[in-house]
Coordinates of C-alpha atoms and ligand atoms in Angstrom, one line a residue:
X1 CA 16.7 9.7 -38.6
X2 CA 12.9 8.8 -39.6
X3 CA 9.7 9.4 -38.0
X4 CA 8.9 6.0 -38.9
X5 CA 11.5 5.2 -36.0
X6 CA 9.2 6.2 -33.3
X7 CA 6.5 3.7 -34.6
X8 CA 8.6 0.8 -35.3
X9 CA 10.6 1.2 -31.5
X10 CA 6.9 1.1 -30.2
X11 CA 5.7 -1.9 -31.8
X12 CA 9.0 -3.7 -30.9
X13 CA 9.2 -2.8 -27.7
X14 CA 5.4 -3.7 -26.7
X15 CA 3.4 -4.9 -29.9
X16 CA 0.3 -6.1 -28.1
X17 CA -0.4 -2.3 -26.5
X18 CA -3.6 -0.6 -28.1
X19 CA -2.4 1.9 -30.7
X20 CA -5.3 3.1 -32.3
X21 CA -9.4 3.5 -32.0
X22 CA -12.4 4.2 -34.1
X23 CA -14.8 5.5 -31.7
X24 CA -14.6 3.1 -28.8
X25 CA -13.9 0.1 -30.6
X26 CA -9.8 -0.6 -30.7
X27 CA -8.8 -0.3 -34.4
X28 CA -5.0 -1.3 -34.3
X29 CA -2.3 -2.1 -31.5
X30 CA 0.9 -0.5 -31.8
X31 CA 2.6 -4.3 -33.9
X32 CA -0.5 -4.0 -35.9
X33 CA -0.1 -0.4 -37.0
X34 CA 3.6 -0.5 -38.0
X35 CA 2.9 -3.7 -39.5
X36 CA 0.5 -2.3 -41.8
X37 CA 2.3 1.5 -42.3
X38 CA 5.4 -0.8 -43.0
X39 CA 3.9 -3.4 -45.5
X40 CA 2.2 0.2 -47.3
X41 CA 5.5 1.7 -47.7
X42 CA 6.8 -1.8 -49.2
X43 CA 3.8 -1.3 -52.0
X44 CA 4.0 2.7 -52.2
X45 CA 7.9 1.6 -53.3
X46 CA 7.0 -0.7 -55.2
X47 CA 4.1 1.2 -57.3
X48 CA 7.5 3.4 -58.2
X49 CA 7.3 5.9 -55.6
X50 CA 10.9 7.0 -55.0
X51 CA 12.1 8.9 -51.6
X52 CA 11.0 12.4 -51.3
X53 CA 8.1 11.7 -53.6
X54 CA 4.8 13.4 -52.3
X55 CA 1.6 11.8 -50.7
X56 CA -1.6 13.8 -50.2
X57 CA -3.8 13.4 -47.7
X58 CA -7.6 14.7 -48.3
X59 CA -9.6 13.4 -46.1
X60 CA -11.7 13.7 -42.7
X61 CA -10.2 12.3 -39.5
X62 CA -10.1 8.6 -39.7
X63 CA -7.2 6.3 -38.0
X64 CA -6.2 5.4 -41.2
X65 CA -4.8 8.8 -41.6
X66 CA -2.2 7.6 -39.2
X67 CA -1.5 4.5 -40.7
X68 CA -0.5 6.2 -43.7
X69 CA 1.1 8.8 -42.5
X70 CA 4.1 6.7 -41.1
X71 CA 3.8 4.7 -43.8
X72 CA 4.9 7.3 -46.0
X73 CA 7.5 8.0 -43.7
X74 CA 8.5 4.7 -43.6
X75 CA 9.1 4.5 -46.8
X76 CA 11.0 7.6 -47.4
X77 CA 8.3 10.1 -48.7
X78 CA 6.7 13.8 -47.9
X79 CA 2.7 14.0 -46.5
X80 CA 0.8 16.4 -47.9
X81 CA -2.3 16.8 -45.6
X82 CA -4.9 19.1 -47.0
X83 CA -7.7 21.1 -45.3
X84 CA -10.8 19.0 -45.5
X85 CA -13.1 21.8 -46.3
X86 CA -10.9 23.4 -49.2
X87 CA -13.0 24.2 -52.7
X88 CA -12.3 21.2 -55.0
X89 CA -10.0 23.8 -57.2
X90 CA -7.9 24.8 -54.5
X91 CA -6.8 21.5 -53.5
X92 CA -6.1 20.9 -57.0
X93 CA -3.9 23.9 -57.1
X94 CA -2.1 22.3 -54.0
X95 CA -1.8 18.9 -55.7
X96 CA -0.3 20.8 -58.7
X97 CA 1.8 23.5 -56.8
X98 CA 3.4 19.7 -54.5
X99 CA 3.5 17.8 -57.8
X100 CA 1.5 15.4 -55.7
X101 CA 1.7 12.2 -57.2
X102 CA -1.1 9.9 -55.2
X103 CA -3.3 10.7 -52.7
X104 CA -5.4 9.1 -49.7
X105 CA -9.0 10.5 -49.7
X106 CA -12.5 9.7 -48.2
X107 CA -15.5 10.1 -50.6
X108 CA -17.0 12.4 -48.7
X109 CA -14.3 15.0 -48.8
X110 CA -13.3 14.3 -52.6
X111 CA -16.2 12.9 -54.2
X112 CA -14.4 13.2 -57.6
X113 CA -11.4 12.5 -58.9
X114 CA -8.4 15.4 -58.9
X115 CA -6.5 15.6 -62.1
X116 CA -2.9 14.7 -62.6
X117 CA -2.4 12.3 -60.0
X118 CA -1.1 8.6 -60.9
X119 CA -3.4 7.2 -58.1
X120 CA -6.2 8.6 -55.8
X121 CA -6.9 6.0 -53.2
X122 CA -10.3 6.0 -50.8
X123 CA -9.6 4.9 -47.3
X124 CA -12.7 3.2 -46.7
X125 CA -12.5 1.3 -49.6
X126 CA -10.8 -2.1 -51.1
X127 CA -7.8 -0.6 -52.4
X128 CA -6.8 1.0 -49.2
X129 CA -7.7 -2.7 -47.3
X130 CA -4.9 -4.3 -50.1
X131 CA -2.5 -1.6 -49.6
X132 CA -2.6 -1.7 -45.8
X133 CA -3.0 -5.6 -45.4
X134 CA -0.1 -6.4 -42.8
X135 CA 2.6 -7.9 -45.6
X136 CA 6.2 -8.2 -46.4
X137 CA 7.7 -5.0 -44.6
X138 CA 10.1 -2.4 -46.0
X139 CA 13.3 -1.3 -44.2
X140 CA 12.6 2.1 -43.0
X141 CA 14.0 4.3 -45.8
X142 CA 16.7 6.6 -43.6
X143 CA 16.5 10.2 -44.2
X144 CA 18.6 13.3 -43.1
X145 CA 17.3 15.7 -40.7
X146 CA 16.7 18.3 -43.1
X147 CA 14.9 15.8 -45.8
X148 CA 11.2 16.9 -45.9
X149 CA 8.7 14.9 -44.1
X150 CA 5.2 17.4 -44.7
X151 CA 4.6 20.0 -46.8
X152 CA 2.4 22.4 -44.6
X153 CA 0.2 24.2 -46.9
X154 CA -0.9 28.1 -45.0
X155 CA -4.4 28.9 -44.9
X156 CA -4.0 31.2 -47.9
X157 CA -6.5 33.8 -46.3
X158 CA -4.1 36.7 -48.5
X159 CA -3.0 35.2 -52.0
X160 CA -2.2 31.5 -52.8
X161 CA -1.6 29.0 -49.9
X162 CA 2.2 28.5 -49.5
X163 CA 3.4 25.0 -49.1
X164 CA 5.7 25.1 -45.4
X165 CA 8.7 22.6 -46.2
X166 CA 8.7 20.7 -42.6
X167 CA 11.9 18.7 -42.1
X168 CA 12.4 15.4 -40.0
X169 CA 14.1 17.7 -37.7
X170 CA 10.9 20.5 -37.3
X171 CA 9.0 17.3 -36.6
X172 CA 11.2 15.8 -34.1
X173 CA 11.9 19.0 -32.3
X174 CA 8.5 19.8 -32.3
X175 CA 7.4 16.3 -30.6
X176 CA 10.0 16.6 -28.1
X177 CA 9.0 20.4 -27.1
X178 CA 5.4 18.6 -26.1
X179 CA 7.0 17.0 -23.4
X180 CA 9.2 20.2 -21.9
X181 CA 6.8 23.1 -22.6
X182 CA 3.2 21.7 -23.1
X183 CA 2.4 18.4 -21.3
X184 CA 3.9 15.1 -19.4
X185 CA 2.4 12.0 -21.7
X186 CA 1.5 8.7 -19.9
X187 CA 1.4 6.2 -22.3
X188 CA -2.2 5.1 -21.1
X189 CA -3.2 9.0 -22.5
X190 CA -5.5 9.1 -25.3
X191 CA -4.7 11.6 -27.9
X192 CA -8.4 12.7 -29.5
X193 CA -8.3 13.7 -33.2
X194 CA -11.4 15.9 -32.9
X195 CA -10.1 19.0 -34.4
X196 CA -8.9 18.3 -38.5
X197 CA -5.5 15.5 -38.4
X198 CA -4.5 17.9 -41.4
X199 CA -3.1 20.4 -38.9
X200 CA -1.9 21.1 -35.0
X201 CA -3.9 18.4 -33.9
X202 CA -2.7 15.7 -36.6
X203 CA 1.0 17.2 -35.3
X204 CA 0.4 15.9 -32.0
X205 CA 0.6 12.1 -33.4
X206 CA 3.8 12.7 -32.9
X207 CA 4.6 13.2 -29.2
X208 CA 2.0 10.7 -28.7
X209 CA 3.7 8.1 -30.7
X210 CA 6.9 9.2 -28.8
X211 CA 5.3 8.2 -25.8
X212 CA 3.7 4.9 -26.9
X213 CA 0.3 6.6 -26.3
X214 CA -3.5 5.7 -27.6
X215 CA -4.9 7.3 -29.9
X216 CA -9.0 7.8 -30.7
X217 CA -10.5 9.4 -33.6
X218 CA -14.1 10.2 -32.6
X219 CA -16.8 8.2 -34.7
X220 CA -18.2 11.5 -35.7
X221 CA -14.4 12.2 -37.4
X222 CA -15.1 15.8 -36.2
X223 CA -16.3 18.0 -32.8
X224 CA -19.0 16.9 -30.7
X225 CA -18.6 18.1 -27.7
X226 CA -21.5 15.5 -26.2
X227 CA -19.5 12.3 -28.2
X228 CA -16.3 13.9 -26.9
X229 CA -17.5 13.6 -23.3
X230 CA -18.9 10.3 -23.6
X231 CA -15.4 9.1 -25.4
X232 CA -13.4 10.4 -22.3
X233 CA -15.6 8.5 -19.7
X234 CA -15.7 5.6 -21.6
X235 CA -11.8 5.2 -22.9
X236 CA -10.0 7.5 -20.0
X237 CA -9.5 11.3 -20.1
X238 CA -8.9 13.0 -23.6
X239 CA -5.6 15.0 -24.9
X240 CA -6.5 17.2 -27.1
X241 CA -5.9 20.5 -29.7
X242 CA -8.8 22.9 -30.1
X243 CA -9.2 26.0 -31.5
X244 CA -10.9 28.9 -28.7
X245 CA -14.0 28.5 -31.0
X246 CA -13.4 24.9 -30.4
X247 CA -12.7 25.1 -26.6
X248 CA -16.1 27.3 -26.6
X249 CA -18.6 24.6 -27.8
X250 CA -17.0 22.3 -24.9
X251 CA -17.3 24.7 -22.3
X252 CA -21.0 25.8 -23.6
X253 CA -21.7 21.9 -23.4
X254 CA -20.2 21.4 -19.7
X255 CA -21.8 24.6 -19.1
X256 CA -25.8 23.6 -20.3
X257 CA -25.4 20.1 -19.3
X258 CA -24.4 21.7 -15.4
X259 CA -21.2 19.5 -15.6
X260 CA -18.3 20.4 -12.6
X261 CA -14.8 20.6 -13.3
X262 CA -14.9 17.2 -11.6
X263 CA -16.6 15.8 -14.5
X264 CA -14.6 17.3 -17.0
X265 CA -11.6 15.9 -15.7
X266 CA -13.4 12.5 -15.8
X267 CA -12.9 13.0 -20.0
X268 CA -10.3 15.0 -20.3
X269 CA -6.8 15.0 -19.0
X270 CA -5.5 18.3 -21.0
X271 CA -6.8 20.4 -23.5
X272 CA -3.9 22.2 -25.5
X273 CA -5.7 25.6 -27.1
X274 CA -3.8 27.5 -29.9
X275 CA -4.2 28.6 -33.4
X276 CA -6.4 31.8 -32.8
X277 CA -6.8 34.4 -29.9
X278 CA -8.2 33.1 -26.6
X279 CA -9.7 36.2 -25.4
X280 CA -9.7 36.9 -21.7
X281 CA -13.5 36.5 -20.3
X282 CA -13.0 32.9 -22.5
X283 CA -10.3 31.6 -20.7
X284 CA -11.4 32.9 -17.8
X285 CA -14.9 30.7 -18.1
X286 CA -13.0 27.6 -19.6
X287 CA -11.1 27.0 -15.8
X288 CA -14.1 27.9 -13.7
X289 CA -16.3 25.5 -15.7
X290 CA -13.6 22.8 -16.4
X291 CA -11.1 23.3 -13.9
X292 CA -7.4 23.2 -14.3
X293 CA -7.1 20.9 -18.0
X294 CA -5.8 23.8 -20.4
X295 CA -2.2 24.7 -21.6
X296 CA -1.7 27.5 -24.3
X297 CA 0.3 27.1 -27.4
X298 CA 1.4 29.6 -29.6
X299 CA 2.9 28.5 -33.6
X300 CA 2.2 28.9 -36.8
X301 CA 2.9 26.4 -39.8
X302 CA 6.2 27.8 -40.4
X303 CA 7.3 26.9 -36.6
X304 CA 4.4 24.1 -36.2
X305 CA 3.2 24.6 -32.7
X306 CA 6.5 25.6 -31.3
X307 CA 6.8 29.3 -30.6
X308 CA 5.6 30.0 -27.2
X309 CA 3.3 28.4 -24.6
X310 CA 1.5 29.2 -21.5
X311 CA 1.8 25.9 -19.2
X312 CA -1.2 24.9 -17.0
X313 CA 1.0 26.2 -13.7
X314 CA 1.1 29.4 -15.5
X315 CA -2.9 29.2 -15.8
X316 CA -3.7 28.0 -12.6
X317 CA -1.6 30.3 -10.7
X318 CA -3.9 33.5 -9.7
X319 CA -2.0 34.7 -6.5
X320 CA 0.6 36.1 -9.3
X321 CA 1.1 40.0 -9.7
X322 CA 0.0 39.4 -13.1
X323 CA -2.4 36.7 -13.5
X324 CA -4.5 38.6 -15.9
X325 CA -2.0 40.1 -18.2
X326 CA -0.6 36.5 -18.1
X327 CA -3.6 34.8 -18.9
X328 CA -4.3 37.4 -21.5
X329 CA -0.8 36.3 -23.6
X330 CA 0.3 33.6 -25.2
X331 CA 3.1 32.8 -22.3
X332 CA 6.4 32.3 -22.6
X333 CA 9.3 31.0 -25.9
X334 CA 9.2 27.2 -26.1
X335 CA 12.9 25.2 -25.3
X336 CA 13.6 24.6 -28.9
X337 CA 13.1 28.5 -29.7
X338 CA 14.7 31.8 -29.5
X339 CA 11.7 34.7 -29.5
X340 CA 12.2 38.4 -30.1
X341 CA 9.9 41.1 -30.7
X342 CA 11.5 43.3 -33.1
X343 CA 11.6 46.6 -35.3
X344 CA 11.6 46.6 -38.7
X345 CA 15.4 46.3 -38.6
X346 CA 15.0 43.0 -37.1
X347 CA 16.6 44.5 -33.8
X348 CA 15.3 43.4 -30.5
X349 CA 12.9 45.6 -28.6
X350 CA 12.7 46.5 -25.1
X351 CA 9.8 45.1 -23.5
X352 CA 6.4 46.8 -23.3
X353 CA 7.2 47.7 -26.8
X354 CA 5.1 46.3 -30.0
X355 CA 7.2 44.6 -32.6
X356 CA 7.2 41.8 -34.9
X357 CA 7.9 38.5 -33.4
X358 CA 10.4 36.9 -34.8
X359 CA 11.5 32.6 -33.7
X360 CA 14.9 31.0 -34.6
X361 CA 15.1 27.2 -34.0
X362 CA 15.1 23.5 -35.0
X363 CA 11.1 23.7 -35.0
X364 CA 12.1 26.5 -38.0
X365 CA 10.6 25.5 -41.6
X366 CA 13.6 25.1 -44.4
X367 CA 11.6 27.2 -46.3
X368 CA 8.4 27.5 -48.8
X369 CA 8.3 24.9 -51.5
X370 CA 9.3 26.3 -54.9
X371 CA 9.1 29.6 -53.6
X372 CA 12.6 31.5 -52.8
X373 CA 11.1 34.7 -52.8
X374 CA 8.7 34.1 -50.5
X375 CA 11.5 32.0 -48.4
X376 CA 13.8 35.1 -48.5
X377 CA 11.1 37.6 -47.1
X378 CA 10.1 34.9 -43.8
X379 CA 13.3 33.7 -43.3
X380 CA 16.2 36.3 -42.6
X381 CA 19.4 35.3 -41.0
X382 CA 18.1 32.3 -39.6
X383 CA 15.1 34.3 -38.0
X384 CA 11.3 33.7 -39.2
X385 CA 9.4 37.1 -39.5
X386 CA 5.9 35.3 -38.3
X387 CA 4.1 38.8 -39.4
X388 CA 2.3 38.4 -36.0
X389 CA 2.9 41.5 -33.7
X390 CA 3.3 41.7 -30.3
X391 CA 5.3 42.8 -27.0
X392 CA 7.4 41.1 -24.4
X393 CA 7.0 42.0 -20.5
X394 CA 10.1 41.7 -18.4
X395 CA 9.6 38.1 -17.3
X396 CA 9.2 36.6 -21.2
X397 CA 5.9 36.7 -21.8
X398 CA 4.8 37.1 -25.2
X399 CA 1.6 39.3 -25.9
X400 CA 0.2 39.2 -29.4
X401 CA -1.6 41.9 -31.0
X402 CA -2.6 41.1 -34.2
X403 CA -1.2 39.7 -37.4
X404 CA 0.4 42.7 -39.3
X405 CA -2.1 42.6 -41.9
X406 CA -4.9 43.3 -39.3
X407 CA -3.8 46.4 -37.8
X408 CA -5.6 49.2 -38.2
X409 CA -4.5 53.0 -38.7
X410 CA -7.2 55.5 -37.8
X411 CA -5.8 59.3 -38.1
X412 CA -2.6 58.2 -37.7
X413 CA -2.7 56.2 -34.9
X414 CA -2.0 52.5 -34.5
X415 CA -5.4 50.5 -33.7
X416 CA -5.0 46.9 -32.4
X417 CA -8.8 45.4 -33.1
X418 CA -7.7 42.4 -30.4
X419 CA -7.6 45.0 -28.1
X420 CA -11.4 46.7 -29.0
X421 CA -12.4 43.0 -29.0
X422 CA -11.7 42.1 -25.9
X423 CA -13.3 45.1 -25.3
X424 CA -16.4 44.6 -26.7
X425 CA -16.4 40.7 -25.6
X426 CA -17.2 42.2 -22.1
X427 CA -20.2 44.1 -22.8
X428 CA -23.5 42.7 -21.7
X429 CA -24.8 40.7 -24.4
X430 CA -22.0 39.9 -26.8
X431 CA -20.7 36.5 -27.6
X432 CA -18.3 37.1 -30.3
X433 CA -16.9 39.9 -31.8
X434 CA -14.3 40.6 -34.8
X435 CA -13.1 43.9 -35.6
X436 CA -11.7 45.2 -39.0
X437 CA -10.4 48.3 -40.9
X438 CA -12.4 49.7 -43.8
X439 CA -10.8 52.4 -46.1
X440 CA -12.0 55.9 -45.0
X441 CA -11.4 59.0 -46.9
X442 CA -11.5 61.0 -43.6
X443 CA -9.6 58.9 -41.5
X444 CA -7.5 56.6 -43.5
X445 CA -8.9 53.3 -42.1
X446 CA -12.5 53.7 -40.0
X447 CA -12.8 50.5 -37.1
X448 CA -15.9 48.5 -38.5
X449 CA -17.1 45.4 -35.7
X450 CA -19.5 42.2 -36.6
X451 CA -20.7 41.6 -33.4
X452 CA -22.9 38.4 -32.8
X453 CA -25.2 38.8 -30.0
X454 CA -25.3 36.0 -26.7
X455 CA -28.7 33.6 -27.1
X456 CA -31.8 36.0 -26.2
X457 CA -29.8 39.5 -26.3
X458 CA -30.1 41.9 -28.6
X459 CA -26.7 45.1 -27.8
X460 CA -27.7 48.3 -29.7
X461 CA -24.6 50.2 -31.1
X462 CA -25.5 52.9 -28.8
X463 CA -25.1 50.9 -25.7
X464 CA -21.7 49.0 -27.3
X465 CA -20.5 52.5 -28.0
X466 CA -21.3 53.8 -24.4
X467 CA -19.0 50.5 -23.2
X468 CA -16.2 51.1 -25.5
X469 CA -16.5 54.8 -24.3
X470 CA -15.7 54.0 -21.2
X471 CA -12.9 51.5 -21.3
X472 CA -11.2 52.6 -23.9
X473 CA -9.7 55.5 -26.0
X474 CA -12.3 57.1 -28.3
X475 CA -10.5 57.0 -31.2
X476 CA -10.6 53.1 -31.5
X477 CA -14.4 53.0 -30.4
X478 CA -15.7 51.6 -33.6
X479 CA -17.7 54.0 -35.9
X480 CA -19.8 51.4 -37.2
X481 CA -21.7 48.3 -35.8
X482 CA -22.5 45.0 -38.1
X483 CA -24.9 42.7 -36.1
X484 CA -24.7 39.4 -37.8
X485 CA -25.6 35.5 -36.8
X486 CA -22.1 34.3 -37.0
X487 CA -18.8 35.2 -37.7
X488 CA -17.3 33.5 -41.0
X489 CA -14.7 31.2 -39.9
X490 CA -12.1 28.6 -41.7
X491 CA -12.1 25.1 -41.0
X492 CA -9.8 25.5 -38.3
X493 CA -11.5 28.3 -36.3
X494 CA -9.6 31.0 -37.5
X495 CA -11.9 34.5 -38.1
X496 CA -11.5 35.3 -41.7
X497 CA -11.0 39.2 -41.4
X498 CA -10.8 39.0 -45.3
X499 CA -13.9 38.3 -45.8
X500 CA -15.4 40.8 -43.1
X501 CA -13.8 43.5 -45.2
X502 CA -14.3 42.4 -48.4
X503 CA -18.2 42.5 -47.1
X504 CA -17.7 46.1 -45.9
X505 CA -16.3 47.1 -49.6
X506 CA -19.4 45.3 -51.5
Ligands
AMP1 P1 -1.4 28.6 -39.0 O1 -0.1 28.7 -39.7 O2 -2.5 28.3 -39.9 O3 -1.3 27.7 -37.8 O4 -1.7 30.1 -38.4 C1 -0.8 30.6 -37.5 C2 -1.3 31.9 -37.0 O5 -2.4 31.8 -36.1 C3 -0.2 32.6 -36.2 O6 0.7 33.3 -37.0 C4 -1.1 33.6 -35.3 O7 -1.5 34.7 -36.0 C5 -2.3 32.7 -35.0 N1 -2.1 32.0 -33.7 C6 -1.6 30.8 -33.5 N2 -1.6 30.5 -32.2 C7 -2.2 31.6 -31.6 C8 -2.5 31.9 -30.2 N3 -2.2 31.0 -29.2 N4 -3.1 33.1 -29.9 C9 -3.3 34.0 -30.9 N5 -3.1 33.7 -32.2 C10 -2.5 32.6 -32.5

């Protein structure tokens, strides 16, 4: 069992079918690529790199990623693909903390060289041109299904980033979960690599190499919405992974530019959204404005992309009872997985109840690298404790909360900010809105929100107070109001609450 399979079956079975693209211009067919990826893995052996040696990848989207990607796999070894915009010292902690020994970089991501590494190769430059010149091949080094194939490193938002050991098997089950829970792949689909290849959306290379699919990495290497557009009309409609924030600036574009849903299925076939909450009025505004192109996904690292999903019918279908609450959670457990929402115990809860959500399944890291303790905690009987909370309704459907972290406990009571969000996300005049705990000698925690105002509108605390007043209880109105121009967020969209309350404290 490789990943390196899925490539090479491609390539034999139809060699001359276009693979890969830079912008609009074809970069690689599918013989090409695995020619390449397989004559790499010949030289990465032969340079001394052994089997479950480690690779890191530092770099902004580029199809080259891919190519070396299944080249390592191809030759036996484990990616490491790093967050793009990470400090210089932290990825060298990473490099350190995988014992990295090369790694694949564009200049404008590492403009220096990291220490202890035996090589650091540039993808745009010479080297990488020798390395992946089509040339001898290697014979897919075989691996077992519980041999490592990436080491996922966690955002890192409380402590050091943890390196998620992803097996051949994760991977695997992962790709094939696309194709039962999320999304039917032709193989004329074009995956976009708009969102960073270093997480969920570089994941989704590997259904799409299942299916033999294109795959386009925008010229830009990043998200704009106008060059995404103008990629989808002039290639075929997109597939691909955004964040909410990211699913935002498209909508916002289709939105100014007076686009119909007819014209955004023109670029884009499906648009899987994940990794952060969707709230309500959001998705609600993505299907009016770009009709019926969005399927939910629920994961984390440690169960990449594979704990729930909320499939398109699920979305589209607004005669149901429910429609709202459905729209509002993250749907339903994935094939691959087992959910539960459970006590502290680890005992299942009955639904409408707010637990811990716990996954058990192939998708299921083998653990953190070089970290038992940390493995020990997550991983309890075969279960992963995700630290995400959230309840169950009668028919499956998983609402989240909050991560565990984030909750907030005002006099004693239990104070979910997604909920005062969503909240506050419907008042006149918002357009996004975090809330956070701050330590309060009266009440424990008081509920602090940053609130960024919508273009041209100014919300007064008063008036945001009068809203929550009357929609939800007072005790989780918020006691204080921070109006700021933006929310700080990490490279993959995510809020960072740490940093909200770290503000608060000075
Ligand atoms: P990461 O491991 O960086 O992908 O982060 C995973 C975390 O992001 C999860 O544990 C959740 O807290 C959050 N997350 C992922 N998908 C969703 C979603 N669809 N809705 C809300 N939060 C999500």
């Amino acid at each position: 069992m490789s990943l390196a399979h899925l490539l090479q079956r491609q390539a034999l079975a139809a060699p001359e079918r276009p693979a890969l693209f830079s912008g609009t211009a074809p970069w690689a067919s599918y013989g090409q690529w695995a020619a390449r990826s397989a004559a790499l893995a010949r030289r990465l052996r032969a340079a001394g790199l052994a089997p479950g040696d480690r690779v890191l990848l530092f770099a902004r989207n580029h199809p080259r990623y891919l190519e070396v990607l299944w080249g390592a796999w191809w030759a036996g070894l484990v990616v490491v693909p790093v967050n793009a915009k990470l400090h210089p010292a932290e990825v060298q902690w990473i490099v350190d903390d995988a014992q990295a020994r090369w790694a694949f970089v564009t200049a404008d991501v590492a403009p220096q060289p990291l220490a202890r590494l035996e090589r650091q190769v540039e993808l745009d430059g010479a080297e990488a041109d020798a390395l992946l010149a089509a040339g001898e091949p290697l014979d897919i080094e075989p691996r077992g299904p519980d041999e490592l194939a990436w080491l996922f490193y966690t955002s890192g938002t409380t402590g050091r980033p943890k390196g998620v050991m992803l097996t051949q098997r994760n991977l695997m089950t992962m790709g094939l979960a696309y194709f039962a829970d999320v999304d039917a792949i032709d193989r004329d689909d074009l995956m976009a690599y708009a969102a960073p290849m270093s997480h969920g959306c570089g994941l989704y290379a590997v259904p799409h190499v299942m299916a033999g699919a294109r795959h386009v990495v925008p010229a830009s290497g990043g998200v704009d919405p106008a060059e995404l557009f103008a990629l989808g009309r002039a290639l075929g409609p997109l597939t691909t992974f955004a964040a909410p924030t990211i699913v935002k600036r498209l909508v916002d574009h289709a939105q100014a530019q007076g686009l119909v849903p007819d014209d955004a299925a023109a670029a884009f076939k499906t648009i899987v959204y994940g990794g952060a909450p969707m709230y309500l009025a959001d998705i609600q505004r993505a299907l009016r404005v770009m009709g019926p192109r969005f399927v939910q996904i629920y994961g984390q690292g440690e169960t990449p992309m594979t704990a729930t999903a909320l499939a398109r019918h699920h979305l589209a279908d607004r005669t149901h009872p429910r429609h709202l609450e459905r729209l509002g959670s993250v749907g339903v457990a994935q094939t691959p997985v087992q959910l539960r929402v459970a006590d502290a115990q680890g005992r299942p809860l009955p639904p409408g109840e707010v637990g811990e959500v716990l996954v058990r399944g192939d998708s299921v890291m083998r653990g953190y690298w070089r970290n038992p303790e940390a493995s020990a905690a997550a991983l309890r009987d075969g279960w992963l404790w995700t630290g995400d909370v959230g309840t169950l309704d009668t028919d499956g459907f998983l609402t989240l909360k909050d991560r565990s972290k984030d909750l907030i406990i005002s006099g004693g009571s239990n104070i979910y900010p997604r909920e005062v969000e969503e909240v506050l996300l419907a008042a006149p005049g918002v357009a996004e809105a975090a809330v956070v705990g701050l330590p309060d000698a009266e009440w424990g925690e008081a509920v602090v929100a940053f609130v960024v105002a919508a273009p041209g509108a100014a919300p007064t605390a008063a008036a945001l107070d009068a809203h929550c007043l009357a929609h939800i209880a007072r005790f989780k109105r918020p006691k204080r109001y921070e109006f700021v121009d933006a929310l700080p967020k990490n490279h993959y969209g995510k809020v960072l609450k740490t940093v909200l309350r770290e503000r608060l404290r000075g």
